[in-house]
Coordinates of C-alpha atoms in Angstrom, one line a residue:
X1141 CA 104.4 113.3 35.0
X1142 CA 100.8 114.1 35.2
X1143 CA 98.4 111.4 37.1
X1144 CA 96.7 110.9 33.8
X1145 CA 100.2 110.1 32.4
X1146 CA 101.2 107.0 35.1
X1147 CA 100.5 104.3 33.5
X1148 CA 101.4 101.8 36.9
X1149 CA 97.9 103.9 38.2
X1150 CA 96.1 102.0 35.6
X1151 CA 93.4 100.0 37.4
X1152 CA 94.1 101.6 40.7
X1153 CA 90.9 102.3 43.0
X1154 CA 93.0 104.9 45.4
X1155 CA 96.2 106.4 44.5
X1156 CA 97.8 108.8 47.6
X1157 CA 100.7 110.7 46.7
X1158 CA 103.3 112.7 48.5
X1159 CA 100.7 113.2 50.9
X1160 CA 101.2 114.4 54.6
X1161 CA 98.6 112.9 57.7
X1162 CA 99.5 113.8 61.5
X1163 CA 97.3 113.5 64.3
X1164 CA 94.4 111.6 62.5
X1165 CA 92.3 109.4 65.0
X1166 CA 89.7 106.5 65.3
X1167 CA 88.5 106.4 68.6
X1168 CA 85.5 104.5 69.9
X1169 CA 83.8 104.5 73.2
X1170 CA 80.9 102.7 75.1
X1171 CA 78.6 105.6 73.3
X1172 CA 79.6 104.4 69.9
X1173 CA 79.6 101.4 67.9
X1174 CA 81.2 100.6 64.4
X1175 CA 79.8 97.8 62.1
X1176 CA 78.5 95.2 64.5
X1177 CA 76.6 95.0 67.9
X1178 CA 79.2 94.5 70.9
X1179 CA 81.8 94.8 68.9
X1180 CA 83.8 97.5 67.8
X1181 CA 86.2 97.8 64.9
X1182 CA 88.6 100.5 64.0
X1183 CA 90.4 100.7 60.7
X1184 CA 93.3 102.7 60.0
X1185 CA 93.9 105.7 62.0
X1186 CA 94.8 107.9 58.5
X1187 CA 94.4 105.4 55.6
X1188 CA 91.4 102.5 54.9
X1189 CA 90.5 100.5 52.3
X1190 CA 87.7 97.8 53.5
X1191 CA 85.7 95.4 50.7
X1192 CA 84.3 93.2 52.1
X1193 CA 83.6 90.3 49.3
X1194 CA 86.2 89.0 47.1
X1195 CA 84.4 90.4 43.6
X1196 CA 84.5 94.0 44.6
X1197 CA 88.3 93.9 46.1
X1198 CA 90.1 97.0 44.8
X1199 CA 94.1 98.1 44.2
X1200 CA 95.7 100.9 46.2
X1201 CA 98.6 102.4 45.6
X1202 CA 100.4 104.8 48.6
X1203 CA 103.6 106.5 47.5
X1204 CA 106.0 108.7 48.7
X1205 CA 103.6 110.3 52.0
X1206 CA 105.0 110.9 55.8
X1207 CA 102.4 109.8 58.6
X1208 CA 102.9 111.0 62.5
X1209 CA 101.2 110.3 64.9
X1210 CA 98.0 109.0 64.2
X1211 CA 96.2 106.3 65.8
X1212 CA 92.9 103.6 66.6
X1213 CA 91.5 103.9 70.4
X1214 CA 89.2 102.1 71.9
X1215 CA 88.5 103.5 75.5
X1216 CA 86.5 102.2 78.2
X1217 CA 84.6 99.7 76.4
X1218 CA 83.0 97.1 77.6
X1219 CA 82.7 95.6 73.5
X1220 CA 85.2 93.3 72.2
X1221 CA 87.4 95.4 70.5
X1222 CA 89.5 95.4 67.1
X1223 CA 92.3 97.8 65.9
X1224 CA 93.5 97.5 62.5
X1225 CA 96.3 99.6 61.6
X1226 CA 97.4 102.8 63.6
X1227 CA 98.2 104.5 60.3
X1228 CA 96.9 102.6 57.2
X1229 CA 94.2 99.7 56.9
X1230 CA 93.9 97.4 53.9
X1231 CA 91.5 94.6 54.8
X1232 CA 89.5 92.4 52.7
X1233 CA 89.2 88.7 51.7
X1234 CA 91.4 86.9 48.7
X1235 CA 90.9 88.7 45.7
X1236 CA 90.0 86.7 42.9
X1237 CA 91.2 89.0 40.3
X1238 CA 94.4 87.9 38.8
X1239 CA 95.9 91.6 38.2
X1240 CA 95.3 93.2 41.8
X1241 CA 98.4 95.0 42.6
X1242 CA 98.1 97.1 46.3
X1243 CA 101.9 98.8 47.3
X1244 CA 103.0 101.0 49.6
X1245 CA 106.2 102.3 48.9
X1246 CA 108.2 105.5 49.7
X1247 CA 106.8 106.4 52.9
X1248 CA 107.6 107.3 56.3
X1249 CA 105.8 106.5 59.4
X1250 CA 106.9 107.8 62.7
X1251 CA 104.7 107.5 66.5
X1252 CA 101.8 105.8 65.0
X1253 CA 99.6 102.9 67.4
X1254 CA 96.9 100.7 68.1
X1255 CA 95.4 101.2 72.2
X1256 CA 92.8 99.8 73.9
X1257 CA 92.4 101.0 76.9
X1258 CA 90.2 100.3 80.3
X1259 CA 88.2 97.6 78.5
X1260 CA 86.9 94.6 79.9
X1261 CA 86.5 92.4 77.5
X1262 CA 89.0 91.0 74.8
X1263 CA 90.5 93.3 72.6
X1264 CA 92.7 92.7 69.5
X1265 CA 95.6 95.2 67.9
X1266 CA 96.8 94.4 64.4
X1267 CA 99.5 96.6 62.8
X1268 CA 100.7 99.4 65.2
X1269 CA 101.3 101.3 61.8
X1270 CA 100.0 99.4 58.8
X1271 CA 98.1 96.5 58.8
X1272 CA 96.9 94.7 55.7
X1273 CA 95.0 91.5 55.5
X1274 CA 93.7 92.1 51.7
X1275 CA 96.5 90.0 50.3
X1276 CA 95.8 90.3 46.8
X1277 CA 95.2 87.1 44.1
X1278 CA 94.7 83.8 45.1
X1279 CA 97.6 82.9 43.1
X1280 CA 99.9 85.3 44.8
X1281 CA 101.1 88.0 47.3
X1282 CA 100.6 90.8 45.0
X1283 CA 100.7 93.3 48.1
X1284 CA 104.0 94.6 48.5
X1285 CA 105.5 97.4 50.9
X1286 CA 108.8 98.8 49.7
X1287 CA 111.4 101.6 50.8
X1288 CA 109.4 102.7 53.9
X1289 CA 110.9 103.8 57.3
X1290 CA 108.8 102.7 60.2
X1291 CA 109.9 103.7 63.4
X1292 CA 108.0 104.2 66.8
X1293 CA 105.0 102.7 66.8
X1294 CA 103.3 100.0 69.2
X1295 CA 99.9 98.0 70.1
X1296 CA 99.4 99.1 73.6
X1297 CA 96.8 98.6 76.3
X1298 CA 96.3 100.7 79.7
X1299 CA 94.3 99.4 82.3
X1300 CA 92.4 96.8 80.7
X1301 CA 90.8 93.7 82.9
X1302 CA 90.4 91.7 79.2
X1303 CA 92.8 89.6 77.3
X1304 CA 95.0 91.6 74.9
X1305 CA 96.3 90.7 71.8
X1306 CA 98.4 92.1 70.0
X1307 CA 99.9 91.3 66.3
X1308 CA 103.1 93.6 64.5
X1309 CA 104.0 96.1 66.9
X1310 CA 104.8 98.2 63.4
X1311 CA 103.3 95.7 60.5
X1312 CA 100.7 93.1 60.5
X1313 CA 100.4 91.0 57.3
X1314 CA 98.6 88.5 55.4
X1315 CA 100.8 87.4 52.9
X1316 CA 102.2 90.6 52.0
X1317 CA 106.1 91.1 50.9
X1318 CA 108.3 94.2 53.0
X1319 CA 111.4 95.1 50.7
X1320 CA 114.2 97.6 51.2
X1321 CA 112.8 99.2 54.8
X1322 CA 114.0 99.9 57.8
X1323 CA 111.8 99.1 60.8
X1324 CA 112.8 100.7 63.8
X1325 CA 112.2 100.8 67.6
X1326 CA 108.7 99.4 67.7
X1327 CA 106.7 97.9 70.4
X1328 CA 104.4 94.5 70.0
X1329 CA 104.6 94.1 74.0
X1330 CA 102.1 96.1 75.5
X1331 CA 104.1 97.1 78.8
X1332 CA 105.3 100.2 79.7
X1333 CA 108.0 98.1 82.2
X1334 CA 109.6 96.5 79.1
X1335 CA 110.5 100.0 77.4
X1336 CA 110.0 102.3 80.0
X1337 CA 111.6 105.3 77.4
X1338 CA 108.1 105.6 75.2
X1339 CA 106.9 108.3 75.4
X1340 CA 103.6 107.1 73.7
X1341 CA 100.8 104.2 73.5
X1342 CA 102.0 102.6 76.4
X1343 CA 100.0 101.3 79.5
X1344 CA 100.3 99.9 82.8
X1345 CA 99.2 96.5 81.6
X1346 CA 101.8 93.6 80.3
X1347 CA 100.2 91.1 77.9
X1348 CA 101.4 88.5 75.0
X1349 CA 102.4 90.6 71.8
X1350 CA 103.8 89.2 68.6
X1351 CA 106.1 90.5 66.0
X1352 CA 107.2 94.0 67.1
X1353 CA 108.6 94.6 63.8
X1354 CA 106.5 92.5 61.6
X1355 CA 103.6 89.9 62.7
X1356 CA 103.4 87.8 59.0
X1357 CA 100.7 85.1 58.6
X1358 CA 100.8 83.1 55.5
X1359 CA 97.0 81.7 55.4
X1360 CA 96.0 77.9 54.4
X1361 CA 94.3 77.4 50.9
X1362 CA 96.7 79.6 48.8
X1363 CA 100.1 78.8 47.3
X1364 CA 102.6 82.2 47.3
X1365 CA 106.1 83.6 47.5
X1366 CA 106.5 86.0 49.9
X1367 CA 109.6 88.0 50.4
X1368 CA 111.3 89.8 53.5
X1369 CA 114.3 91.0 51.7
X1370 CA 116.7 94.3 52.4
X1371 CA 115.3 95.2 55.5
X1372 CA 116.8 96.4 58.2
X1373 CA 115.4 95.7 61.6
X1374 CA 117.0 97.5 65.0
X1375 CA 115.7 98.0 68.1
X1376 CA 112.2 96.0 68.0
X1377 CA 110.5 94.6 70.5
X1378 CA 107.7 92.0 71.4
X1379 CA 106.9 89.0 73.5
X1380 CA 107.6 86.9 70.9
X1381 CA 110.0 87.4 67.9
X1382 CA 111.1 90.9 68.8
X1383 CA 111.8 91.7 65.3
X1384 CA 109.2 89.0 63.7
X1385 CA 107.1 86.3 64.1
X1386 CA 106.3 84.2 61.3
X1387 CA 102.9 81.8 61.2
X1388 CA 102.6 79.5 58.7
X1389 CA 99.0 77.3 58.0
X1390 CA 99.4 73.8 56.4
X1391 CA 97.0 73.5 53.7
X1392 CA 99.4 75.6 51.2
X1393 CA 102.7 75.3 48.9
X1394 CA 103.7 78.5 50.1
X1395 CA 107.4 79.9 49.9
X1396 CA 108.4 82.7 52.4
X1397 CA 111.9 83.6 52.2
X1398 CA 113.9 86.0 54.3
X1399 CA 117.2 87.3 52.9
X1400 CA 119.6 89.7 53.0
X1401 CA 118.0 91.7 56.0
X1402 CA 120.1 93.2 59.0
X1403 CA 118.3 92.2 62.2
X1404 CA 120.0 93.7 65.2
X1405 CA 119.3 94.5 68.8
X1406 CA 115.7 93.3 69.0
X1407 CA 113.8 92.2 72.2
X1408 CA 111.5 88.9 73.3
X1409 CA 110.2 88.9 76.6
X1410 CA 109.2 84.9 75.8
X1411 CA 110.6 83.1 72.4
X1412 CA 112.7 84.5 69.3
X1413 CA 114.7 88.1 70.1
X1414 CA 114.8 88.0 66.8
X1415 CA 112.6 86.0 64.6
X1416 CA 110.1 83.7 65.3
X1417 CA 108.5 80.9 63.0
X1418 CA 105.3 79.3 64.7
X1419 CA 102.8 76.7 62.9
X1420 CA 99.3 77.1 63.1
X1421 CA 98.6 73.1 62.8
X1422 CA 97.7 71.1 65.9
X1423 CA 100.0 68.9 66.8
X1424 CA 96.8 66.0 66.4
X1425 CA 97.3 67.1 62.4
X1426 CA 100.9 66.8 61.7
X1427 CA 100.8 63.4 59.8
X1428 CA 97.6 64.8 57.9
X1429 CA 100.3 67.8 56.8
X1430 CA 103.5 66.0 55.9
X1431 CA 102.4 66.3 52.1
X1432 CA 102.6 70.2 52.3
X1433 CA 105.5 71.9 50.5
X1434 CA 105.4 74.8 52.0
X1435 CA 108.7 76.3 53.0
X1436 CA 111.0 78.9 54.9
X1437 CA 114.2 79.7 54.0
X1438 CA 116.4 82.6 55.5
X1439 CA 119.6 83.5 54.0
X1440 CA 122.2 85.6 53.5
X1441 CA 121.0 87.6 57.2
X1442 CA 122.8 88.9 59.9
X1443 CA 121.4 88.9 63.4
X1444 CA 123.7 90.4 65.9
X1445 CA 122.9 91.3 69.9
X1446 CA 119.3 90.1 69.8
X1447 CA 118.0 88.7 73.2
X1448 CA 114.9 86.5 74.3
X1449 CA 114.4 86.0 78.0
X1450 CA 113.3 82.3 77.2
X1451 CA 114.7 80.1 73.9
X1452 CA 116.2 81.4 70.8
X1453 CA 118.1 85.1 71.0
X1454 CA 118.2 85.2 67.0
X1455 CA 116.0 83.0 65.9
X1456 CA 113.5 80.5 67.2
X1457 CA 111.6 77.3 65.6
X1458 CA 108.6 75.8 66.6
X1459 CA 109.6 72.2 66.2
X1460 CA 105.9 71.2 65.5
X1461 CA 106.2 73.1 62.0
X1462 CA 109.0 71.3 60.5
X1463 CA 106.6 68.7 60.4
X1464 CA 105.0 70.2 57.9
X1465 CA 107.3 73.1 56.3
X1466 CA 110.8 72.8 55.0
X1467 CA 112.6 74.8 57.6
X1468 CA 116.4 76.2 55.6
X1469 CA 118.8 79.0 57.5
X1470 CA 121.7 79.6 55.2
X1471 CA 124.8 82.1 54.6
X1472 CA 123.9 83.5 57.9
X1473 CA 125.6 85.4 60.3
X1474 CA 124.9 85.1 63.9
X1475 CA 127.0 87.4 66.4
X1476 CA 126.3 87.9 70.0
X1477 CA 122.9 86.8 70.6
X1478 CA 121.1 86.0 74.0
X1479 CA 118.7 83.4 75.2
X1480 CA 118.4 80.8 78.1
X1481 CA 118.6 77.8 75.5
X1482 CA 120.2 78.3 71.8
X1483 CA 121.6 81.7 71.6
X1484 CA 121.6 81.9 67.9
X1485 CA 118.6 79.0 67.2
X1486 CA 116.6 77.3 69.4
X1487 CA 113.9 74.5 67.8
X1488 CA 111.8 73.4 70.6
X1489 CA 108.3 72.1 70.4
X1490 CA 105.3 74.7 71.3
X1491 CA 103.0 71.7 72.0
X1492 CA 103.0 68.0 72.1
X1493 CA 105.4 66.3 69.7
X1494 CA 104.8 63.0 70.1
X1495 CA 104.6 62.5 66.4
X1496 CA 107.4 64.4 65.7
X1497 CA 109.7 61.7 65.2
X1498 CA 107.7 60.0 62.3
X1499 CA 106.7 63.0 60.6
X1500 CA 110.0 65.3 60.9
X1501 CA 111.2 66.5 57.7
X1502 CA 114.9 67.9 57.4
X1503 CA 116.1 71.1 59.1
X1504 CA 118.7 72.5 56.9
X1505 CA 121.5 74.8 58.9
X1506 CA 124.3 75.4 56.0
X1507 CA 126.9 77.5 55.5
X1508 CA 126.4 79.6 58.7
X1509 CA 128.9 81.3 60.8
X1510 CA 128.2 81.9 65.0
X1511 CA 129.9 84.4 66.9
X1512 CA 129.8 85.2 70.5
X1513 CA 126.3 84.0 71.1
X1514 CA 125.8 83.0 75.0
X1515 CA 123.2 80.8 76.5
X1516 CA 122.7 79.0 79.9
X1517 CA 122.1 75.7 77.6
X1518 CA 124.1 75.7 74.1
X1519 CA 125.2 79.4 73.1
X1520 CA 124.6 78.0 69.2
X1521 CA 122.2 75.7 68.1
X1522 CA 119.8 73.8 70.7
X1523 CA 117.1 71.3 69.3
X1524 CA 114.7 69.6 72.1
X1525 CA 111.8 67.3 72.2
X1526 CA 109.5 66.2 74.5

């Protein structure tokens, strides 16, 4: 079909198709400065689309393309830095068109990252392969990545004296739905002691890392469905929620729903082997949230021979958001996980939950079968409470 012919182009700003990108770079240095004064911003290693007010927000559409080894740097800077996407950027604010449609689908992406190196002041990795905070409409997560293999890639750091931060060792999202993919062996952690084996974007420095699959952050002010569904996830690791970490705001009626995804064999140094789910509301604000109806459900998974050095070798819940999110795990399989405290689920509080007991709302756990799991304190299911 010729271009002129596709009529799912229609209204598309960028289309990219069957395209091939290796070894593309964004690298910045103490001689060179993107966008702002003392700081620096780098924005997809091969792909970026930036706008920058919600009226001129455009759609992209990437199909069917393979992307190797490309990458953002930032190398002995003494800015704070920002990497957005090792391979592809998509970053912009809420779009208020109702008909923005941005997908990626059909790709693979193998070795890309996010490094900051010998930096002394904070620096912040988002998306070791893709990162898209340009979410779409404000009525919904119109952003969608479908049938892509992501494997190898990591937000790394070497020999930095600053804060690191790092967000989707693979995929960082805002709002954005991953269907049908297969996420593979990536790194969120930053430490080369961790996962000694990579050959690539790895550093002597250990610091907190998020999501080494997927690093999802559903924003306050805007009501959405977002869907993790078919995907597998082997092999991922992170500081917290090895395969994914989940942050949900309070002001929203959002619905994020995991289901039917294979999780297996991921990595926390901290909380969540294999998922995390973390609130962003201050514990000070939970009776302020309790008439949110925002809600996570996960069903129909299987998470087998995750491990988190700390709480929760499948999954783990930040108590403090069941305050204000409906919190459901159903038809779920949980075989041979690992953690100190709730092998298969651990809901502990993150921060004060003083409140907790007059603003809980249910925890549903239905229909699920444990297997194996082994903890120091409650192989299954382990709820605590300050």
């Amino acid at each position: 079909m010729a271009l002129a012919e596709d009529t799912s182009l229609i209204n598309t700003a960028l289309a990219v198709l069957a395209c091939t990108f290796t070894n593309n770079h964004n690298s910045n240095s103490d001689n060179f400065q993107k966008y702002y004064f003392n700081y620096n911003y780098n924005f997809g290693g091969a792909i970026s689309v930036l706008s920058f007010t919600s009226m001129n927000s455009v759609q992209t559409s990437i199909r069917g393309s393979n992307f190797s080894a490309n990458s953002n740097t930032n190398v002995n800077n003494n800015n704070l830095n920002y990497n957005f996407g090792g391979a592809v950027s998509l970053y912009g604010p809420l779009s208020l068109s109702l008909n923005l449609s941005n997908t990626v689908s059909n790709c693979t992406f193998m070795g890309n990252g996010n490094l900051n190196e010998a930096g002394e002041k904070e620096s912040w990795n988002y998306g070791g392969t893709i990162d898209i905070n340009f979410p779409g409409d404000l009525h919904g997560a119109s952003t969608t990545i479908t049938d892509a293999v992501i494997h190898d890639a990591a937000n790394a750091c070497g020999g930095n004296f600053g804060i690191v931060n790092s967000y989707g060792g693979a995929i960082s999202l805002r709002l954005a739905s991953v269907i049908n993919s297969t996420i593979l062996v990536n790194d969120a952690v930053i430490a080369a002691a961790f996962n000694p084996s990579r050959a690539s974007f790895r550093g002597p420095c250990a610091r907190h890392g998020d999501g080494g699959g997927l690093y999802l952050q559903v924003v306050d002010g805007v009501d959405t469905e977002v869907m993790i569904d078919h995907n597998t996830f082997d092999g991922n690791s992170a500081w917290r929620g090895g395969a994914a970490l989940i942050t949900i705001g309070t002001m929203s009626a959002s619905a994020v729903t995991l289901s039917h995804n294979t999780i297996t064999a991921n990595a926390a140094l901290s909380s969540g082997g294999g998922c995390a789910m973390l609130s962003s509301v201050e514990s000070d604000d939970l009776l302020a949230a309790i008439d949110t109806q925002s809600r996570v459900i996960l069903t129909d998974n299987i998470f087998s021979q995750n491990t988190a050095a700390a709480d929760g070798g499948a999954v783990f819940v930040d108590s403090t958001l069941i305050g204000n999110v409906l919190v459901a795990i159903e038809h779920t399989v949980f075989d041979s996980n690992m953690g100190t405290s709730g092998a298969a689920v651990a809901i502990v509080p993150m921060s004060s939950c003083a409140e907790l007991q007059s603003v809980l709302a249910v925890l549903t756990i239905a229909g699920c079968v444990f297997t194996g799991n082994v903890a120091q304190n409650t192989g299954a299911i382990f709820l605590s409470c300050a």
